Coordinates of C-alpha atoms in Angstrom, one line a residue:
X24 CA 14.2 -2.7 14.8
X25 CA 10.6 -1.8 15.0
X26 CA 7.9 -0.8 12.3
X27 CA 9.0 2.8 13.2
X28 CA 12.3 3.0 11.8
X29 CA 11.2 1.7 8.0
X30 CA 11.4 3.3 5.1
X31 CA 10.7 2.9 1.7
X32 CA 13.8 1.6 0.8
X33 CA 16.4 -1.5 1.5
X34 CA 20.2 -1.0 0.6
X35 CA 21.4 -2.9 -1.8
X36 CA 23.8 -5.1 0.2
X37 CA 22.9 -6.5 3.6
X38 CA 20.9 -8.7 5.6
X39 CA 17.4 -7.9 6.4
X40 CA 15.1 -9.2 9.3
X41 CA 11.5 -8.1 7.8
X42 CA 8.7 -6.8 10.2
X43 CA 11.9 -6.0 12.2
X44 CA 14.5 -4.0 9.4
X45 CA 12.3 -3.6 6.4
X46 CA 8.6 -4.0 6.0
X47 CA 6.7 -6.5 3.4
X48 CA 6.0 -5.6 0.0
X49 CA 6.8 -5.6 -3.1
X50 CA 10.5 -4.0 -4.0
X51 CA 12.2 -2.7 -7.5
X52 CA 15.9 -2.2 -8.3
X53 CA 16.7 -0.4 -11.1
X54 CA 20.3 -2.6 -12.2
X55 CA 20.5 -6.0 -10.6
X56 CA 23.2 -6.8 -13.0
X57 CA 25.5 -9.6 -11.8
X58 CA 23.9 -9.3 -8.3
X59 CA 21.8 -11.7 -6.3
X60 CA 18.9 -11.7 -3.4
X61 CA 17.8 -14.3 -1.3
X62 CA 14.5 -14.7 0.5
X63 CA 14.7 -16.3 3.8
X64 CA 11.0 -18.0 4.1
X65 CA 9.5 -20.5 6.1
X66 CA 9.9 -20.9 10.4
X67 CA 12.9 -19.5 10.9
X68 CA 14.0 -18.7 7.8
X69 CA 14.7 -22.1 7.3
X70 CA 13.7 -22.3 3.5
X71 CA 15.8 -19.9 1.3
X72 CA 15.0 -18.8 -2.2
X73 CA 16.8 -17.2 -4.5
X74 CA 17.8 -15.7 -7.7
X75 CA 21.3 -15.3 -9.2
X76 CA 22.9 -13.9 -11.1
X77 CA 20.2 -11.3 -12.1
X78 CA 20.6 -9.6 -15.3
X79 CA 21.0 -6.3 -16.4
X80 CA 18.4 -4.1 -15.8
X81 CA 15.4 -3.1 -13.4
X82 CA 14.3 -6.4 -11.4
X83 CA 11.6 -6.5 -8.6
X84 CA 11.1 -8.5 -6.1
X85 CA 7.9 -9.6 -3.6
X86 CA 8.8 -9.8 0.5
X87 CA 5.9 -11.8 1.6
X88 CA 5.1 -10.6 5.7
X89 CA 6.1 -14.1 6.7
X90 CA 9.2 -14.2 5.3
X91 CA 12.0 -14.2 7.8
X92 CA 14.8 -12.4 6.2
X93 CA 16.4 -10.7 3.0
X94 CA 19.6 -10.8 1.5
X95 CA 20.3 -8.3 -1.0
X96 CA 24.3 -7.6 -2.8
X97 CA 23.4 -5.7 -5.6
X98 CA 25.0 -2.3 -7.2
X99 CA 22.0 -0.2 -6.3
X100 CA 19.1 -0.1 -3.6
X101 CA 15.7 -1.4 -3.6
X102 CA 12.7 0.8 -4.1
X103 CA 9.4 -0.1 -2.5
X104 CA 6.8 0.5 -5.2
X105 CA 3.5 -1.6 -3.7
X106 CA 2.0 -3.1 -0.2
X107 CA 2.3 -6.7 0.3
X108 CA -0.3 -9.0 -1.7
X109 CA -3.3 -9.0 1.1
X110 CA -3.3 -5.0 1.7
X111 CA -3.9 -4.0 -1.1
X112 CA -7.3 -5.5 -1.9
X113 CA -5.5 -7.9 -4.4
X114 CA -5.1 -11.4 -1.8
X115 CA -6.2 -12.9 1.3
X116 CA -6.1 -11.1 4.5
X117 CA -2.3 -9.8 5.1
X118 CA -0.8 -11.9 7.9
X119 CA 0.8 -10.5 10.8
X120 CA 4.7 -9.4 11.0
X121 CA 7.3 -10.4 13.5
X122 CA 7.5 -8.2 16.2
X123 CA 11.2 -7.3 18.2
X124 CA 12.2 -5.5 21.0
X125 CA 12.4 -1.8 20.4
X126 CA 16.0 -2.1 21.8
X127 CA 17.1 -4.8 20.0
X128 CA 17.9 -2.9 16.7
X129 CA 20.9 -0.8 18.8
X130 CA 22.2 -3.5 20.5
X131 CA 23.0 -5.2 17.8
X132 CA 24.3 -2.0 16.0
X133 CA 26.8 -1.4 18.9
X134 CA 28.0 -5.6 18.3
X135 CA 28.2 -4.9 14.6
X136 CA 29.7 -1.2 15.2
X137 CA 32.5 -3.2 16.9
X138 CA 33.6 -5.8 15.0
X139 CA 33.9 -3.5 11.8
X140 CA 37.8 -2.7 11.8
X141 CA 38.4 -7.0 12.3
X142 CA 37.1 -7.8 9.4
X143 CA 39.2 -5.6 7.8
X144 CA 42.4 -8.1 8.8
X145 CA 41.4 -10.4 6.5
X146 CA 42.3 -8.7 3.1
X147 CA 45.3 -6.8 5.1
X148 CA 46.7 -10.3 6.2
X149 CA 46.1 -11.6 2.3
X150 CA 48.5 -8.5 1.2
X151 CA 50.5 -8.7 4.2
X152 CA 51.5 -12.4 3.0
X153 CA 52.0 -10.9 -0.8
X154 CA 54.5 -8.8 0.4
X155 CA 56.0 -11.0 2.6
X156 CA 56.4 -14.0 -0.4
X157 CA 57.1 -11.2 -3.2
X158 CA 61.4 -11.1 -2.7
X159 CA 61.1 -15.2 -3.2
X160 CA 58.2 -15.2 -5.3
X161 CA 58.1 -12.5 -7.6
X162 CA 56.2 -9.7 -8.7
X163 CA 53.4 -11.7 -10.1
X164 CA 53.0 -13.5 -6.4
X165 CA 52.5 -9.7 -5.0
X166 CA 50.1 -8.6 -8.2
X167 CA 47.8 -12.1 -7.8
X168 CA 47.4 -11.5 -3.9
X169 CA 47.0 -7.9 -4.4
X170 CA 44.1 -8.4 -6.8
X171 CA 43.1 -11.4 -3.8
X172 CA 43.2 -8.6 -1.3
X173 CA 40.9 -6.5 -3.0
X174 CA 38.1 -9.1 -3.7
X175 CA 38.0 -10.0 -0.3
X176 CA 38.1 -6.1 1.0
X177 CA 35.0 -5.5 -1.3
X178 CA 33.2 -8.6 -0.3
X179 CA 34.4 -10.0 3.4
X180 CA 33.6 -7.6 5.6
X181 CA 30.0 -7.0 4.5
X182 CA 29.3 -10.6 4.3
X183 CA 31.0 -11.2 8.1
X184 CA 29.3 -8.3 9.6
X185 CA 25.7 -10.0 7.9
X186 CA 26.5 -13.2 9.3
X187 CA 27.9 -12.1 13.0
X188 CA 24.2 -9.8 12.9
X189 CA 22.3 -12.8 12.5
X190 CA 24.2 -15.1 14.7
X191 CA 23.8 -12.6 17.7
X192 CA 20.1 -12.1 16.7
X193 CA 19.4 -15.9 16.9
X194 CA 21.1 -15.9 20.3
X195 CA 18.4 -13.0 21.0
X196 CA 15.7 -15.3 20.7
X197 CA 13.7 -13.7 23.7
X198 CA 13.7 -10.2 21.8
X199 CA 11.8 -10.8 19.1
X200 CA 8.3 -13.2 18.2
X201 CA 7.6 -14.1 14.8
X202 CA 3.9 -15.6 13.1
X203 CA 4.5 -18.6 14.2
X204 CA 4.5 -18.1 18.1
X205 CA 1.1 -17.2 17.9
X206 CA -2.1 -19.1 17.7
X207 CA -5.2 -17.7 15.5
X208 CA -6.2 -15.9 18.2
X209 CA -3.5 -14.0 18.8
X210 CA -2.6 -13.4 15.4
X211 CA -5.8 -11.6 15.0
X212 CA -5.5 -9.8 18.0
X213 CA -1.6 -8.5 17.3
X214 CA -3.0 -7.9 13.0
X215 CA -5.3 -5.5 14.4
X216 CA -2.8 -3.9 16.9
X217 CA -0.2 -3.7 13.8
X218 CA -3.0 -2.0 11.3
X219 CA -3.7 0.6 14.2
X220 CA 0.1 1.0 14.7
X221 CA 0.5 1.7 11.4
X222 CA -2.2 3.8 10.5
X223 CA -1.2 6.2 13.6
X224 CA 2.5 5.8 12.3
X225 CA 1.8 6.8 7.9
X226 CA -0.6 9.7 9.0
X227 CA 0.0 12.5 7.8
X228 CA -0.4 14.5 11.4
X229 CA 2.1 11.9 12.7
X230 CA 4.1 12.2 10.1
X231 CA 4.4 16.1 10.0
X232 CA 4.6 15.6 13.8
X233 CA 1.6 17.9 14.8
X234 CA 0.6 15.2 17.4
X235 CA 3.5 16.5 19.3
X236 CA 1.9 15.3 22.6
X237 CA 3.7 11.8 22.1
X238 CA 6.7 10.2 20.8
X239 CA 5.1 7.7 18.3
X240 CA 8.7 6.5 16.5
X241 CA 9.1 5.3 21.1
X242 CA 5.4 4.9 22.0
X243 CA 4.4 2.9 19.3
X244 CA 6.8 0.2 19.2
X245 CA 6.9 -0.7 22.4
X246 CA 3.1 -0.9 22.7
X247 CA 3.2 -3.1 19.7
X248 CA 6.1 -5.0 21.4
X249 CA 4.5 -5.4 25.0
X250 CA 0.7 -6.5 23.6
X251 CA 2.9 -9.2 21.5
X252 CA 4.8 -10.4 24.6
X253 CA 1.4 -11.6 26.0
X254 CA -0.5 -12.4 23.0
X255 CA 2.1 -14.9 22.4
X256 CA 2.1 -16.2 26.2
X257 CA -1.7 -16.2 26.1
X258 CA -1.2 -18.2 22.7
X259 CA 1.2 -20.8 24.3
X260 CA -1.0 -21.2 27.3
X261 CA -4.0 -22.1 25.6
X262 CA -2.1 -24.7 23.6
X263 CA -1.1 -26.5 26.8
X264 CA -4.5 -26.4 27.8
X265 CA -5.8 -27.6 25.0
X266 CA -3.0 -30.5 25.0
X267 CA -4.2 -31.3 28.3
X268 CA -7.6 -31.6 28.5
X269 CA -7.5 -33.4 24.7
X270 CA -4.9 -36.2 26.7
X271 CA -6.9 -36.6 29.6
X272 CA -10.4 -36.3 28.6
X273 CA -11.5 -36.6 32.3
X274 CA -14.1 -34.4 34.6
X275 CA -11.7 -34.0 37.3
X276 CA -9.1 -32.6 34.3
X277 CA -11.6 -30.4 33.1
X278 CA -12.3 -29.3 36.4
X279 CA -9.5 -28.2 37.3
X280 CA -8.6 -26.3 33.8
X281 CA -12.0 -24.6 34.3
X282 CA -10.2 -21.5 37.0
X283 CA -7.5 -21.2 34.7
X284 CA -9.4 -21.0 31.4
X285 CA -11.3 -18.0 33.7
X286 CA -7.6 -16.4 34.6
X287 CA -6.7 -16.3 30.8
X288 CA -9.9 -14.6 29.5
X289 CA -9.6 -12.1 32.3
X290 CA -6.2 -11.5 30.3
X291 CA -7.6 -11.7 26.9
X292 CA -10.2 -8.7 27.6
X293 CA -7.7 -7.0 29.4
X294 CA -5.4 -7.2 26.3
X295 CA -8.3 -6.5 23.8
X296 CA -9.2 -3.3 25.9
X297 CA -5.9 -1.9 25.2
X298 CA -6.4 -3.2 21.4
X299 CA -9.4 -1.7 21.7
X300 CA -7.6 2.0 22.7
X301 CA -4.9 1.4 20.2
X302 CA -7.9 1.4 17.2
X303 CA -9.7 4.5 18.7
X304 CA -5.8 6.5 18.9
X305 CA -5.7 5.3 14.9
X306 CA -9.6 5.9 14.2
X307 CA -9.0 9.3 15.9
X308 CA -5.8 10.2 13.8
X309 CA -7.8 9.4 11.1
X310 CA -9.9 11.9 11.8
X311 CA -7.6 14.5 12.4
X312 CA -5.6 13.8 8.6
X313 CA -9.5 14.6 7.1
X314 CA -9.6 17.6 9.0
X315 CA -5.5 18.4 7.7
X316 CA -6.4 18.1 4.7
X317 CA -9.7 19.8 4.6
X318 CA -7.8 22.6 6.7
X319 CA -5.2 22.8 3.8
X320 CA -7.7 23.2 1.2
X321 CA -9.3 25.8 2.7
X322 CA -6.2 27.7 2.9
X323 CA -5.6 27.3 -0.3
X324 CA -9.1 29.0 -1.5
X325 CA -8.1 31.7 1.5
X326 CA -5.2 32.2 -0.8
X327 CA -7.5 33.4 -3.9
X328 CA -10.1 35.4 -1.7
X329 CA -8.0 38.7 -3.0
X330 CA -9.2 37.6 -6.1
X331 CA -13.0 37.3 -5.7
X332 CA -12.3 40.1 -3.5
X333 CA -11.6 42.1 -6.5
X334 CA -14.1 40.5 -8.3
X335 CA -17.0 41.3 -5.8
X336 CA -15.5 45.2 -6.1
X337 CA -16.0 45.0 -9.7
X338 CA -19.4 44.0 -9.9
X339 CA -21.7 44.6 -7.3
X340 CA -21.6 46.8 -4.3
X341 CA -19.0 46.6 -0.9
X342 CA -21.3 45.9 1.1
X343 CA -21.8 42.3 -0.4
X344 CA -18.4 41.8 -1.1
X345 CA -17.4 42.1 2.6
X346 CA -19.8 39.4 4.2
X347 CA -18.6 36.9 1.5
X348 CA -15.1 37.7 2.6
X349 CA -16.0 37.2 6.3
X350 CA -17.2 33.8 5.8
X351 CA -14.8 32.5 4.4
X352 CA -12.5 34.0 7.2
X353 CA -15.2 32.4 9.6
X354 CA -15.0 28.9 7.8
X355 CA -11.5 28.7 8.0
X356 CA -11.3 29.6 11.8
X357 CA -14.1 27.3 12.5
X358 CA -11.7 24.4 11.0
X359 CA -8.7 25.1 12.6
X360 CA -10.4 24.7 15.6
X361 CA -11.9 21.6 14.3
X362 CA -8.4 20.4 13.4
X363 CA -7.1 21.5 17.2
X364 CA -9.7 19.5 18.6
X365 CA -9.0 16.3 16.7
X366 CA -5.4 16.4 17.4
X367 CA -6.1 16.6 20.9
X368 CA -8.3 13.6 20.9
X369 CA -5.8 11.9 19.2
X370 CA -3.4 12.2 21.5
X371 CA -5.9 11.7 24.5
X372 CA -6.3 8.6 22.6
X373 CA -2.7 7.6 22.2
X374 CA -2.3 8.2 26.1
X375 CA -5.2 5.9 26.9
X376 CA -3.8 3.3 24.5
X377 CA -0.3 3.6 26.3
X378 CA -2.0 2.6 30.2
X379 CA -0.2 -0.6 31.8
X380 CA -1.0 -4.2 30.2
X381 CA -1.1 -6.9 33.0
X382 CA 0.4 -10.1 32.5
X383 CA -1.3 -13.1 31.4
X384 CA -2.2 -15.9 34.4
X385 CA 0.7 -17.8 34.3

């Protein structure tokens, strides 16, 4: 359930945890005809809007990165078609995502996994008791609990299976951290860890997996998960700290919060060193996509150099159609090894970003 198992698409029926399923932004569906969605905003998810039934036709849809969750039963699947308002240039600054344990997403794939075949007893017990009442009842009985049986095989099981997913998840409340647990601070410190994270993650190096050297879809969620454990323990401790000394309002208070308020910067610079790496692995994978695609439009003139080749042979004499040639040869060489060389620093990078975060004061 991290930000490296997206895509850019959501099924059309399911629940959907975003920052943790399906990532923000702004979603089309090509027939929402008689279907519905619901948007699970607020803390917790605790303020749901919606839209049913939707009519015919395409029908689009904003998931805002605070949003909690998305419910979606519609005939077709949702197409992502922009960023979120806030990344695009368009809105304020984008605000940070909810961030899970990279584990959680199997775990409660395996729960799910397992209670599939029971929810299939509900539309076999509804035909079971047709069958059963049909010699007393008739034919029509069996016909009317047939046609019963068949609404609830197309519309129980998904529904159960979405509900018993996000019961489990909110007994999993450890796993996963949403905005809220967070105070300015922090949330500034994870939004820069989450726009290096993805940066590294839509490259087109990553992507084509030339920086073979590490396991990003591993490696990066569970650096974005660890730095969010303690931004969020930092975020809770200077709240009590701030609580305190605002109650008290005494010297001896203040003196005594003076050693801890030390501890907890100690842990903040340690944090935004590794924040720090995380930026220089994306800064550095930057680089390297610049030097990919320079690299591939290079190859793409080496391609044509038949041609000028030819055209050098036509008109004017070997001898300056060969160094021409040779240059070319030479440019190209000179990026690959330009292109090597940033995809090693990139992954130097990634391995310094991926050193051992120590725990906030507690």
């Amino acid at each position: 359930m991290t930000s490296g198992a997206w895509s850019n698409s959501i099924p059309g029926i399911g629940t959907f945890f975003v920052g943790i399923d399906v990532a923000p932004g702004r979603y089309r569906c090509e027939d929402g005809k008689g279907g519905w969605w619901v948007r699970f905003t607020g803390p917790g998810g605790g303020e749901p809007v919606g839209s049913w039934p939707l009519p015919a036709g395409p029908t689009e849809i904003e998931i805002a990165p605070t949003d909690f969750a998305f419910e979606t039963h519609v005939g077709t699947y949702w197409r992502k078609i922009a960023p979120p308002r806030g990344e695009d240039g368009e809105g304020g600054a984008a605000d940070v995502r909810p961030v899970a344990d990279p584990s959680l997403r199997a775990e409660l794939d395996r729960i799910v996994a397992r209670q599939r075949p029971l929810m299939w007893l509900a539309p076999l017990t509804v035909l079971g008791v047709g069958l059963v009442g049909s010699p007393v009842l008739g034919s029509l009985w069996l016909l009317g609990l047939a046609m019963l049986a068949m609404l609830v095989a197309l519309g129980s099981p998904a529904f159960s299976l979405d509900l018993r997913r996000a019961r489990e998840l909110a007994r999993r409340r450890d796993r996963y951290l949403t905005p809220e647990d967070f105070d300015e601070e922090g949330r500034a410190l994870l939004a820069r860890v989450q726009a290096a994270v993805d940066a590294v993650r839509d490259s087109e190096v990553n992507q084509e997996g030339l920086l073979d050297a590490l396991d990003n879809a591993v490696t990066l969620p569970r650096q974005e998960w660890e730095i969010a454990q303690v931004l969020a323990r930092q975020s809770r401790l200077r709240g009590e700290q701030r609580e305190v000394s605002e109650s008290a309002g005494l010297p001896e208070v203040e003196a005594a919060l003076r050693p801890l308020r030390e501890k907890l910067d100690v842990s903040v610079a340690a944090v935004t060193r590794r924040v720090e790496a995380l930026e220089r692995y994306a800064e550095r994978t930057r680089a390297a996509d610049e030097a990919l695609r320079a690299h591939r439009h290079l190859e793409t003139l080496a391609a044509k150099a038949h041609e000028y080749d030819e055209l050098l042979a036509d008109t004017v004499r070997d001898d300056l159609a060969i160094p021409a040639i040779e240059r070319l040869t030479e440019h190209s060489e000179e990026l690959v090894r330009t292109l090597r060389s940033r995809l090693a620093e990139a992954a130097e990078a990634g391995g310094e970003a991926g050193g051992e975060l120590p725990p906030p004061p507690r």
